[in-house]
C-alpha cells in the first residue's frame, strides 16, 4: 500500500484551486504565522504566577505553539490571554495563527530553531502521520507527542442549501445520486474531518474514493467556497458550520457527536525532541492548557471565552457565530433547533481532556482503512510512542485535579457508532474486516 506522500498531497491540493479554493504549499513559518501579543496586552485579567521550586522550574520559558482559527483552539488562546502559561513558568510562550493544517505540519517539521513552531493545536491523527513520515517532506519521520486532547464533539457535516429538500441527517444514502462526482471538502487527508466525512458517506453506501471527489480546504475558507459553489458539502469544526447557517448559504446535516457521542477531536501536540529536551517545560505547558480547559468548560465563562477568541488576532469571527453552539444551542438551518444539545463541544467534562490511547488506536485504524497508513502499521506500538498520557496525568496531579477525574485506564473501552458498528481497541483488525467500504 502506498503512503500519502507530501508531494502527492500538494499536487492534490493544487488541483482544487478552481474558483476560490486555495492550494496548500510549503511555508517558511515566519511568512505564514502571526504572533499573538503578550497576555499583558489583553483585556483578560492575568493570573498570578505560582511559586515554583528550583527543581520543578521549566528548562526554558519560551515555546512557539500554533493554532488554526477554530473554536476548539480556545484552550491555547485562553491559556495565553489569562496568563496561565506564565503562571507555570512559561512566561515567553507565543501562540501563533497558522493558515492551514499543511502549514501547521510544515512549521512543526521546521521546529522553532528553524523559524517554525514547537507544538500546536492539531487534528489528532496528524502527530501519528508525522511520526510515521506519511505526510512529511521526503516521508522522513518527525516524531511527535500528544500531551492532551483539547476537546470532544464540536464539528459538523454541512450541505449546500440546494439539498434541503432531501432532509439528510445521519443517513447519507439519499445523497448518493445527488452528490455523484461532486466536490466534498475536508480539512486534511486522514485528519479527523476527513474520517468523519468518510465514515458518514460509507455508512450510507457512498464510496468516498469513487462516488465523490474529496478535496482539502483550510477551515476559514470553507464558507467562502460553499458560497462560490466550489463544493457541495464540507466537514469542519466550529464556528464555520454555524457561520454557514447564519449566512444562509447551507445547513447542518448533522453534528459529528451524532456519529459518535463524545468523540475525540483536536489534540495538543509537541515535537518529541522538544519534550525530551524540555520535559519540565512540556509538563508546565500541559498544566496551563488543562487549567484553561477547565475554565473554558464552565458555563459562567462561555460568554467571555467567545468574546476573547472572536477577536481579529484569534478567530476573526463575529461572536454571534461562535457563542450559540459553544453553549449547545444548535440551529441546524433546517427548522431543527436544539436549545441545549448534550453534543456540544466539551473541553474538560466527561474526561474530554484526557488523551485515551484507545481513541488514537481508532484514528490509526481508520487511516489504514483509507490507505493513508500501511496495513502493516503496529498500532499499539505507534500509539505508545506518540501518546504521552503520562505527561497529562503528571500535569493534572500537579494542578490539583481530583483523583476521581483522572482516568485509571488508557482505554475508554468498546466504542459504538451511530450505525451500530463497534470498535474494540483490543481488536482493531476485526473492526477493519467488518467494514464493507474501504481502500485497505
GROMACS .gro file of C-alpha atoms in nm:
model
  440
    1UNK     CA    1   0.000   0.000   0.000
    2UNK     CA    2   0.142   0.340  -0.090
    3UNK     CA    3   0.158   0.611   0.171
    4UNK     CA    4   0.019   0.959   0.114
    5UNK     CA    5   0.338   1.141   0.029
    6UNK     CA    6   0.377   1.508   0.090
    7UNK     CA    7   0.428   1.567  -0.282
    8UNK     CA    8   0.106   1.386  -0.369
    9UNK     CA    9  -0.084   1.589  -0.113
   10UNK     CA   10   0.043   1.920  -0.254
   11UNK     CA   11  -0.049   1.809  -0.606
   12UNK     CA   12  -0.395   1.702  -0.487
   13UNK     CA   13  -0.449   2.031  -0.311
   14UNK     CA   14  -0.332   2.221  -0.616
   15UNK     CA   15  -0.593   2.057  -0.835
   16UNK     CA   16  -0.866   2.215  -0.623
   17UNK     CA   17  -0.754   2.567  -0.699
   18UNK     CA   18  -1.050   2.640  -0.925
   19UNK     CA   19  -1.275   2.914  -0.802
   20UNK     CA   20  -1.165   3.034  -0.463
   21UNK     CA   21  -1.000   2.714  -0.343
   22UNK     CA   22  -0.654   2.765  -0.201
   23UNK     CA   23  -0.359   2.538  -0.273
   24UNK     CA   24  -0.164   2.430   0.034
   25UNK     CA   25   0.201   2.481  -0.047
   26UNK     CA   26   0.501   2.468   0.182
   27UNK     CA   27   0.562   2.756   0.418
   28UNK     CA   28   0.863   2.915   0.572
   29UNK     CA   29   0.700   2.956   0.911
   30UNK     CA   30   0.762   3.326   0.955
   31UNK     CA   31   0.557   3.413   0.650
   32UNK     CA   32   0.255   3.210   0.749
   33UNK     CA   33   0.204   3.278   1.115
   34UNK     CA   34   0.102   3.580   1.314
   35UNK     CA   35   0.225   3.612   1.669
   36UNK     CA   36  -0.013   3.693   1.948
   37UNK     CA   37   0.062   3.986   2.178
   38UNK     CA   38   0.168   3.914   2.533
   39UNK     CA   39  -0.103   3.848   2.793
   40UNK     CA   40  -0.033   4.189   2.946
   41UNK     CA   41  -0.181   4.348   2.634
   42UNK     CA   42  -0.510   4.163   2.675
   43UNK     CA   43  -0.831   4.275   2.831
   44UNK     CA   44  -0.841   3.946   3.021
   45UNK     CA   45  -0.712   3.951   3.376
   46UNK     CA   46  -0.368   3.785   3.400
   47UNK     CA   47  -0.333   3.502   3.651
   48UNK     CA   48  -0.074   3.544   3.928
   49UNK     CA   49   0.228   3.316   3.896
   50UNK     CA   50   0.262   3.027   4.136
   51UNK     CA   51   0.573   2.960   4.340
   52UNK     CA   52   0.782   2.705   4.154
   53UNK     CA   53   1.064   2.529   4.334
   54UNK     CA   54   1.401   2.537   4.155
   55UNK     CA   55   1.379   2.163   4.100
   56UNK     CA   56   1.047   2.198   3.915
   57UNK     CA   57   1.134   2.508   3.711
   58UNK     CA   58   1.094   2.463   3.333
   59UNK     CA   59   1.419   2.422   3.139
   60UNK     CA   60   1.311   2.711   2.914
   61UNK     CA   61   1.050   2.985   2.946
   62UNK     CA   62   0.964   3.008   2.579
   63UNK     CA   63   0.780   2.790   2.328
   64UNK     CA   64   0.607   2.857   1.999
   65UNK     CA   65   0.264   2.698   1.963
   66UNK     CA   66   0.042   2.708   1.656
   67UNK     CA   67  -0.334   2.713   1.621
   68UNK     CA   68  -0.598   2.716   1.347
   69UNK     CA   69  -0.894   2.955   1.366
   70UNK     CA   70  -1.139   2.710   1.521
   71UNK     CA   71  -1.340   2.721   1.843
   72UNK     CA   72  -1.154   2.415   1.972
   73UNK     CA   73  -0.829   2.615   1.980
   74UNK     CA   74  -0.980   2.807   2.275
   75UNK     CA   75  -0.770   2.632   2.545
   76UNK     CA   76  -0.446   2.760   2.391
   77UNK     CA   77  -0.589   3.108   2.341
   78UNK     CA   78  -0.728   3.127   2.694
   79UNK     CA   79  -0.404   2.991   2.843
   80UNK     CA   80  -0.228   3.279   2.669
   81UNK     CA   81  -0.483   3.552   2.741
   82UNK     CA   82  -0.529   3.456   3.106
   83UNK     CA   83  -0.156   3.432   3.172
   84UNK     CA   84  -0.169   3.061   3.252
   85UNK     CA   85   0.150   2.977   3.064
   86UNK     CA   86   0.329   3.244   3.265
   87UNK     CA   87   0.166   3.117   3.585
   88UNK     CA   88   0.356   2.791   3.549
   89UNK     CA   89   0.688   2.947   3.449
   90UNK     CA   90   0.643   2.959   3.071
   91UNK     CA   91   0.628   3.339   3.054
   92UNK     CA   92   0.750   3.370   2.695
   93UNK     CA   93   0.513   3.133   2.512
   94UNK     CA   94   0.393   3.255   2.173
   95UNK     CA   95   0.063   3.132   2.027
   96UNK     CA   96   0.067   3.184   1.651
   97UNK     CA   97  -0.207   3.156   1.391
   98UNK     CA   98  -0.147   2.904   1.112
   99UNK     CA   99  -0.303   2.941   0.767
  100UNK     CA  100  -0.395   2.572   0.723
  101UNK     CA  101  -0.317   2.225   0.853
  102UNK     CA  102  -0.045   2.175   0.589
  103UNK     CA  103   0.118   2.496   0.714
  104UNK     CA  104   0.094   2.366   1.070
  105UNK     CA  105   0.262   2.046   0.954
  106UNK     CA  106   0.536   2.237   0.774
  107UNK     CA  107   0.611   2.457   1.074
  108UNK     CA  108   0.620   2.160   1.311
  109UNK     CA  109   0.869   1.994   1.077
  110UNK     CA  110   1.088   2.303   1.096
  111UNK     CA  111   1.070   2.348   1.473
  112UNK     CA  112   1.123   2.685   1.636
  113UNK     CA  113   1.500   2.665   1.587
  114UNK     CA  114   1.441   2.696   1.213
  115UNK     CA  115   1.161   2.951   1.222
  116UNK     CA  116   0.875   2.709   1.281
  117UNK     CA  117   0.687   2.601   1.593
  118UNK     CA  118   0.741   2.358   1.881
  119UNK     CA  119   0.383   2.239   1.918
  120UNK     CA  120   0.027   2.302   1.810
  121UNK     CA  121  -0.348   2.264   1.837
  122UNK     CA  122  -0.385   1.987   1.582
  123UNK     CA  123  -0.605   1.721   1.424
  124UNK     CA  124  -0.547   1.415   1.645
  125UNK     CA  125  -0.426   1.183   1.364
  126UNK     CA  126  -0.161   1.426   1.235
  127UNK     CA  127   0.104   1.360   1.506
  128UNK     CA  128   0.082   0.992   1.406
  129UNK     CA  129   0.109   1.073   1.037
  130UNK     CA  130   0.416   1.286   1.107
  131UNK     CA  131   0.575   1.027   1.335
  132UNK     CA  132   0.534   0.761   1.065
  133UNK     CA  133   0.650   1.002   0.793
  134UNK     CA  134   0.340   0.957   0.575
  135UNK     CA  135   0.283   1.333   0.530
  136UNK     CA  136   0.631   1.480   0.584
  137UNK     CA  137   0.894   1.604   0.343
  138UNK     CA  138   1.065   1.307   0.181
  139UNK     CA  139   0.850   1.084   0.403
  140UNK     CA  140   1.105   1.134   0.679
  141UNK     CA  141   0.958   1.062   1.025
  142UNK     CA  142   0.920   1.364   1.253
  143UNK     CA  143   0.840   1.212   1.594
  144UNK     CA  144   0.561   1.392   1.781
  145UNK     CA  145   0.400   1.360   2.123
  146UNK     CA  146   0.035   1.411   2.216
  147UNK     CA  147   0.014   1.551   2.571
  148UNK     CA  148  -0.359   1.629   2.589
  149UNK     CA  149  -0.683   1.604   2.398
  150UNK     CA  150  -0.820   1.954   2.353
  151UNK     CA  151  -1.189   1.872   2.307
  152UNK     CA  152  -1.459   1.625   2.219
  153UNK     CA  153  -1.753   1.691   1.980
  154UNK     CA  154  -1.796   2.033   1.816
  155UNK     CA  155  -1.768   1.954   1.444
  156UNK     CA  156  -2.039   1.928   1.179
  157UNK     CA  157  -2.111   1.799   0.830
  158UNK     CA  158  -2.271   2.074   0.622
  159UNK     CA  159  -2.451   2.074   0.289
  160UNK     CA  160  -2.538   2.340   0.034
  161UNK     CA  161  -2.892   2.471   0.079
  162UNK     CA  162  -2.982   2.321  -0.262
  163UNK     CA  163  -3.009   1.983  -0.084
  164UNK     CA  164  -3.253   2.097   0.185
  165UNK     CA  165  -3.543   1.905   0.031
  166UNK     CA  166  -3.359   1.575   0.076
  167UNK     CA  167  -3.384   1.617   0.455
  168UNK     CA  168  -3.048   1.445   0.505
  169UNK     CA  169  -2.932   1.366   0.857
  170UNK     CA  170  -2.720   1.080   0.983
  171UNK     CA  171  -2.821   0.869   0.683
  172UNK     CA  172  -2.622   0.987   0.381
  173UNK     CA  173  -2.784   0.739   0.140
  174UNK     CA  174  -3.030   0.992  -0.016
  175UNK     CA  175  -2.728   1.187  -0.141
  176UNK     CA  176  -2.572   0.909  -0.347
  177UNK     CA  177  -2.717   1.026  -0.678
  178UNK     CA  178  -2.722   1.397  -0.595
  179UNK     CA  179  -2.353   1.410  -0.497
  180UNK     CA  180  -2.220   1.182  -0.772
  181UNK     CA  181  -1.877   1.313  -0.878
  182UNK     CA  182  -1.931   1.635  -0.678
  183UNK     CA  183  -1.663   1.801  -0.462
  184UNK     CA  184  -1.683   1.731  -0.089
  185UNK     CA  185  -1.444   1.926   0.132
  186UNK     CA  186  -1.247   1.817   0.436
  187UNK     CA  187  -0.954   1.992   0.604
  188UNK     CA  188  -0.667   1.742   0.572
  189UNK     CA  189  -0.637   1.388   0.430
  190UNK     CA  190  -0.653   1.137   0.714
  191UNK     CA  191  -0.743   1.409   0.966
  192UNK     CA  192  -1.049   1.397   1.187
  193UNK     CA  193  -1.280   1.583   0.947
  194UNK     CA  194  -1.179   1.354   0.662
  195UNK     CA  195  -1.252   1.050   0.879
  196UNK     CA  196  -1.592   1.179   0.994
  197UNK     CA  197  -1.693   1.258   0.636
  198UNK     CA  198  -1.571   0.924   0.500
  199UNK     CA  199  -1.736   0.725   0.778
  200UNK     CA  200  -2.069   0.903   0.725
  201UNK     CA  201  -2.062   0.859   0.348
  202UNK     CA  202  -1.956   0.494   0.363
  203UNK     CA  203  -2.222   0.411   0.624
  204UNK     CA  204  -2.481   0.529   0.369
  205UNK     CA  205  -2.333   0.323   0.087
  206UNK     CA  206  -2.139   0.608  -0.075
  207UNK     CA  207  -1.777   0.524  -0.154
  208UNK     CA  208  -1.569   0.839  -0.086
  209UNK     CA  209  -1.294   0.704  -0.313
  210UNK     CA  210  -1.510   0.661  -0.624
  211UNK     CA  211  -1.852   0.821  -0.587
  212UNK     CA  212  -1.745   1.175  -0.489
  213UNK     CA  213  -1.434   1.392  -0.505
  214UNK     CA  214  -1.292   1.458  -0.158
  215UNK     CA  215  -1.079   1.774  -0.151
  216UNK     CA  216  -0.880   1.956   0.122
  217UNK     CA  217  -0.971   2.317   0.210
  218UNK     CA  218  -0.847   2.530   0.506
  219UNK     CA  219  -1.119   2.570   0.775
  220UNK     CA  220  -1.153   2.951   0.743
  221UNK     CA  221  -1.213   2.913   0.367
  222UNK     CA  222  -1.499   2.665   0.391
  223UNK     CA  223  -1.792   2.908   0.392
  224UNK     CA  224  -1.650   3.122   0.110
  225UNK     CA  225  -1.601   2.813  -0.106
  226UNK     CA  226  -1.954   2.690  -0.042
  227UNK     CA  227  -2.083   3.036  -0.126
  228UNK     CA  228  -1.894   3.037  -0.457
  229UNK     CA  229  -2.026   2.693  -0.549
  230UNK     CA  230  -1.682   2.533  -0.542
  231UNK     CA  231  -1.813   2.242  -0.336
  232UNK     CA  232  -2.139   2.082  -0.225
  233UNK     CA  233  -2.059   1.969   0.129
  234UNK     CA  234  -1.792   2.002   0.394
  235UNK     CA  235  -1.689   1.876   0.733
  236UNK     CA  236  -1.512   2.117   0.965
  237UNK     CA  237  -1.512   2.239   1.323
  238UNK     CA  238  -1.697   2.534   1.467
  239UNK     CA  239  -1.754   2.821   1.416
  240UNK     CA  240  -1.764   2.767   1.039
  241UNK     CA  241  -2.072   2.537   1.029
  242UNK     CA  242  -2.266   2.791   1.236
  243UNK     CA  243  -2.149   3.075   1.010
  244UNK     CA  244  -2.273   2.883   0.704
  245UNK     CA  245  -2.620   2.871   0.861
  246UNK     CA  246  -2.605   3.236   0.972
  247UNK     CA  247  -2.524   3.345   0.617
  248UNK     CA  248  -2.799   3.117   0.480
  249UNK     CA  249  -2.557   2.950   0.240
  250UNK     CA  250  -2.615   2.598   0.365
  251UNK     CA  251  -2.728   2.390   0.657
  252UNK     CA  252  -2.602   2.142   0.915
  253UNK     CA  253  -2.694   1.786   0.820
  254UNK     CA  254  -2.556   1.660   1.148
  255UNK     CA  255  -2.311   1.745   1.422
  256UNK     CA  256  -2.039   1.483   1.450
  257UNK     CA  257  -2.142   1.385   1.802
  258UNK     CA  258  -2.441   1.223   1.630
  259UNK     CA  259  -2.197   0.989   1.453
  260UNK     CA  260  -2.003   0.908   1.769
  261UNK     CA  261  -2.112   1.060   2.100
  262UNK     CA  262  -1.833   1.247   2.279
  263UNK     CA  263  -1.580   1.156   2.011
  264UNK     CA  264  -1.220   1.280   2.044
  265UNK     CA  265  -1.121   1.572   1.823
  266UNK     CA  266  -0.820   1.803   1.843
  267UNK     CA  267  -0.504   1.739   2.043
  268UNK     CA  268  -0.217   1.938   2.188
  269UNK     CA  269   0.098   1.806   2.026
  270UNK     CA  270   0.465   1.887   2.085
  271UNK     CA  271   0.771   1.779   1.892
  272UNK     CA  272   0.907   1.469   2.065
  273UNK     CA  273   1.264   1.601   2.061
  274UNK     CA  274   1.146   1.923   2.230
  275UNK     CA  275   0.970   1.721   2.500
  276UNK     CA  276   1.278   1.505   2.554
  277UNK     CA  277   1.496   1.813   2.589
  278UNK     CA  278   1.246   2.010   2.799
  279UNK     CA  279   1.031   1.763   2.999
  280UNK     CA  280   0.951   2.012   3.278
  281UNK     CA  281   0.854   2.278   3.024
  282UNK     CA  282   0.631   2.025   2.846
  283UNK     CA  283   0.460   1.949   3.174
  284UNK     CA  284   0.419   2.321   3.251
  285UNK     CA  285   0.258   2.386   2.911
  286UNK     CA  286   0.023   2.095   2.969
  287UNK     CA  287  -0.066   2.227   3.316
  288UNK     CA  288  -0.157   2.566   3.169
  289UNK     CA  289  -0.371   2.415   2.893
  290UNK     CA  290  -0.551   2.179   3.133
  291UNK     CA  291  -0.639   2.472   3.360
  292UNK     CA  292  -0.761   2.664   3.055
  293UNK     CA  293  -0.978   2.368   2.954
  294UNK     CA  294  -1.138   2.363   3.298
  295UNK     CA  295  -1.205   2.737   3.269
  296UNK     CA  296  -1.349   2.707   2.918
  297UNK     CA  297  -1.598   2.440   3.022
  298UNK     CA  298  -1.760   2.644   3.300
  299UNK     CA  299  -2.097   2.782   3.182
  300UNK     CA  300  -2.031   3.116   3.351
  301UNK     CA  301  -1.719   3.164   3.136
  302UNK     CA  302  -1.870   3.086   2.793
  303UNK     CA  303  -1.958   3.447   2.706
  304UNK     CA  304  -1.611   3.573   2.797
  305UNK     CA  305  -1.442   3.285   2.618
  306UNK     CA  306  -1.632   3.355   2.297
  307UNK     CA  307  -1.565   3.728   2.318
  308UNK     CA  308  -1.194   3.663   2.358
  309UNK     CA  309  -1.149   3.407   2.080
  310UNK     CA  310  -1.366   3.607   1.837
  311UNK     CA  311  -1.108   3.888   1.824
  312UNK     CA  312  -0.929   3.958   1.497
  313UNK     CA  313  -0.595   3.834   1.630
  314UNK     CA  314  -0.754   3.497   1.703
  315UNK     CA  315  -1.053   3.365   1.503
  316UNK     CA  316  -1.165   3.695   1.345
  317UNK     CA  317  -1.528   3.582   1.353
  318UNK     CA  318  -1.841   3.757   1.488
  319UNK     CA  319  -1.920   3.646   1.843
  320UNK     CA  320  -2.272   3.559   1.726
  321UNK     CA  321  -2.130   3.285   1.503
  322UNK     CA  322  -1.948   3.124   1.796
  323UNK     CA  323  -2.149   3.164   2.113
  324UNK     CA  324  -2.467   2.969   2.039
  325UNK     CA  325  -2.309   2.635   1.958
  326UNK     CA  326  -2.047   2.686   2.230
  327UNK     CA  327  -2.341   2.674   2.471
  328UNK     CA  328  -2.510   2.381   2.300
  329UNK     CA  329  -2.766   2.595   2.118
  330UNK     CA  330  -2.764   2.446   1.768
  331UNK     CA  331  -2.967   2.591   1.482
  332UNK     CA  332  -2.931   2.337   1.201
  333UNK     CA  333  -3.071   2.578   0.941
  334UNK     CA  334  -3.346   2.327   0.861
  335UNK     CA  335  -3.604   2.433   1.117
  336UNK     CA  336  -3.447   2.198   1.370
  337UNK     CA  337  -3.314   2.383   1.674
  338UNK     CA  338  -3.155   2.223   1.979
  339UNK     CA  339  -3.174   2.455   2.281
  340UNK     CA  340  -2.936   2.253   2.499
  341UNK     CA  341  -2.767   1.980   2.297
  342UNK     CA  342  -2.566   1.728   2.501
  343UNK     CA  343  -2.339   1.705   2.195
  344UNK     CA  344  -2.184   2.048   2.243
  345UNK     CA  345  -1.808   2.091   2.236
  346UNK     CA  346  -1.652   1.976   2.562
  347UNK     CA  347  -1.309   2.084   2.680
  348UNK     CA  348  -1.298   1.914   3.022
  349UNK     CA  349  -1.627   1.744   3.109
  350UNK     CA  350  -1.651   1.366   3.079
  351UNK     CA  351  -1.272   1.327   3.051
  352UNK     CA  352  -1.262   1.534   2.731
  353UNK     CA  353  -0.905   1.644   2.801
  354UNK     CA  354  -0.755   1.302   2.868
  355UNK     CA  355  -0.585   1.150   2.560
  356UNK     CA  356  -0.722   0.796   2.561
  357UNK     CA  357  -0.490   0.560   2.378
  358UNK     CA  358  -0.795   0.363   2.262
  359UNK     CA  359  -0.913   0.667   2.066
  360UNK     CA  360  -0.577   0.707   1.896
  361UNK     CA  361  -0.594   0.339   1.801
  362UNK     CA  362  -0.917   0.416   1.613
  363UNK     CA  363  -0.760   0.710   1.431
  364UNK     CA  364  -0.474   0.491   1.311
  365UNK     CA  365  -0.711   0.208   1.216
  366UNK     CA  366  -0.922   0.445   1.007
  367UNK     CA  367  -0.608   0.583   0.840
  368UNK     CA  368  -0.521   0.225   0.748
  369UNK     CA  369  -0.879   0.176   0.626
  370UNK     CA  370  -0.847   0.458   0.374
  371UNK     CA  371  -0.491   0.386   0.264
  372UNK     CA  372  -0.319   0.673   0.443
  373UNK     CA  373  -0.106   0.442   0.658
  374UNK     CA  374   0.043   0.099   0.577
  375UNK     CA  375  -0.165  -0.205   0.671
  376UNK     CA  376   0.148  -0.333   0.847
  377UNK     CA  377   0.148  -0.042   1.095
  378UNK     CA  378   0.194  -0.166   1.452
  379UNK     CA  379  -0.100   0.022   1.603
  380UNK     CA  380  -0.023  -0.036   1.971
  381UNK     CA  381   0.349   0.040   1.941
  382UNK     CA  382   0.279   0.356   1.744
  383UNK     CA  383   0.023   0.480   1.995
  384UNK     CA  384   0.257   0.406   2.286
  385UNK     CA  385   0.531   0.607   2.114
  386UNK     CA  386   0.325   0.917   2.041
  387UNK     CA  387   0.064   0.930   2.318
  388UNK     CA  388   0.213   1.078   2.638
  389UNK     CA  389  -0.083   1.041   2.869
  390UNK     CA  390   0.176   1.010   3.146
  391UNK     CA  391   0.256   1.381   3.099
  392UNK     CA  392  -0.117   1.459   3.112
  393UNK     CA  393  -0.154   1.270   3.440
  394UNK     CA  394   0.150   1.438   3.592
  395UNK     CA  395   0.020   1.781   3.490
  396UNK     CA  396  -0.332   1.705   3.614
  397UNK     CA  397  -0.199   1.591   3.951
  398UNK     CA  398   0.022   1.900   3.977
  399UNK     CA  399  -0.270   2.141   3.931
  400UNK     CA  400  -0.481   1.956   4.184
  401UNK     CA  401  -0.721   1.761   3.966
  402UNK     CA  402  -0.909   1.518   4.196
  403UNK     CA  403  -0.806   1.155   4.156
  404UNK     CA  404  -1.163   1.071   4.056
  405UNK     CA  405  -1.123   1.290   3.745
  406UNK     CA  406  -0.804   1.114   3.635
  407UNK     CA  407  -0.884   0.803   3.427
  408UNK     CA  408  -0.748   0.481   3.573
  409UNK     CA  409  -0.713   0.317   3.231
  410UNK     CA  410  -0.587   0.434   2.893
  411UNK     CA  411  -0.888   0.281   2.719
  412UNK     CA  412  -1.244   0.413   2.715
  413UNK     CA  413  -1.349   0.063   2.612
  414UNK     CA  414  -1.555  -0.054   2.316
  415UNK     CA  415  -1.700   0.238   2.120
  416UNK     CA  416  -2.034   0.218   1.936
  417UNK     CA  417  -2.107   0.438   1.634
  418UNK     CA  418  -2.443   0.567   1.514
  419UNK     CA  419  -2.485   0.280   1.267
  420UNK     CA  420  -2.433   0.014   1.532
  421UNK     CA  421  -2.075  -0.068   1.432
  422UNK     CA  422  -1.848  -0.127   1.730
  423UNK     CA  423  -1.475  -0.063   1.767
  424UNK     CA  424  -1.287  -0.277   2.017
  425UNK     CA  425  -0.945  -0.113   2.062
  426UNK     CA  426  -0.805  -0.454   2.156
  427UNK     CA  427  -0.919  -0.600   1.821
  428UNK     CA  428  -0.877  -0.333   1.551
  429UNK     CA  429  -0.824  -0.596   1.282
  430UNK     CA  430  -1.175  -0.735   1.344
  431UNK     CA  431  -1.319  -0.386   1.306
  432UNK     CA  432  -1.138  -0.343   0.973
  433UNK     CA  433  -1.253  -0.680   0.842
  434UNK     CA  434  -1.614  -0.594   0.916
  435UNK     CA  435  -1.618  -0.272   0.715
  436UNK     CA  436  -1.772  -0.303   0.369
  437UNK     CA  437  -1.639   0.014   0.203
  438UNK     CA  438  -1.267   0.066   0.246
  439UNK     CA  439  -0.949   0.108   0.049
  440UNK     CA  440  -0.725  -0.119   0.258
   0.00000   0.00000   0.00000
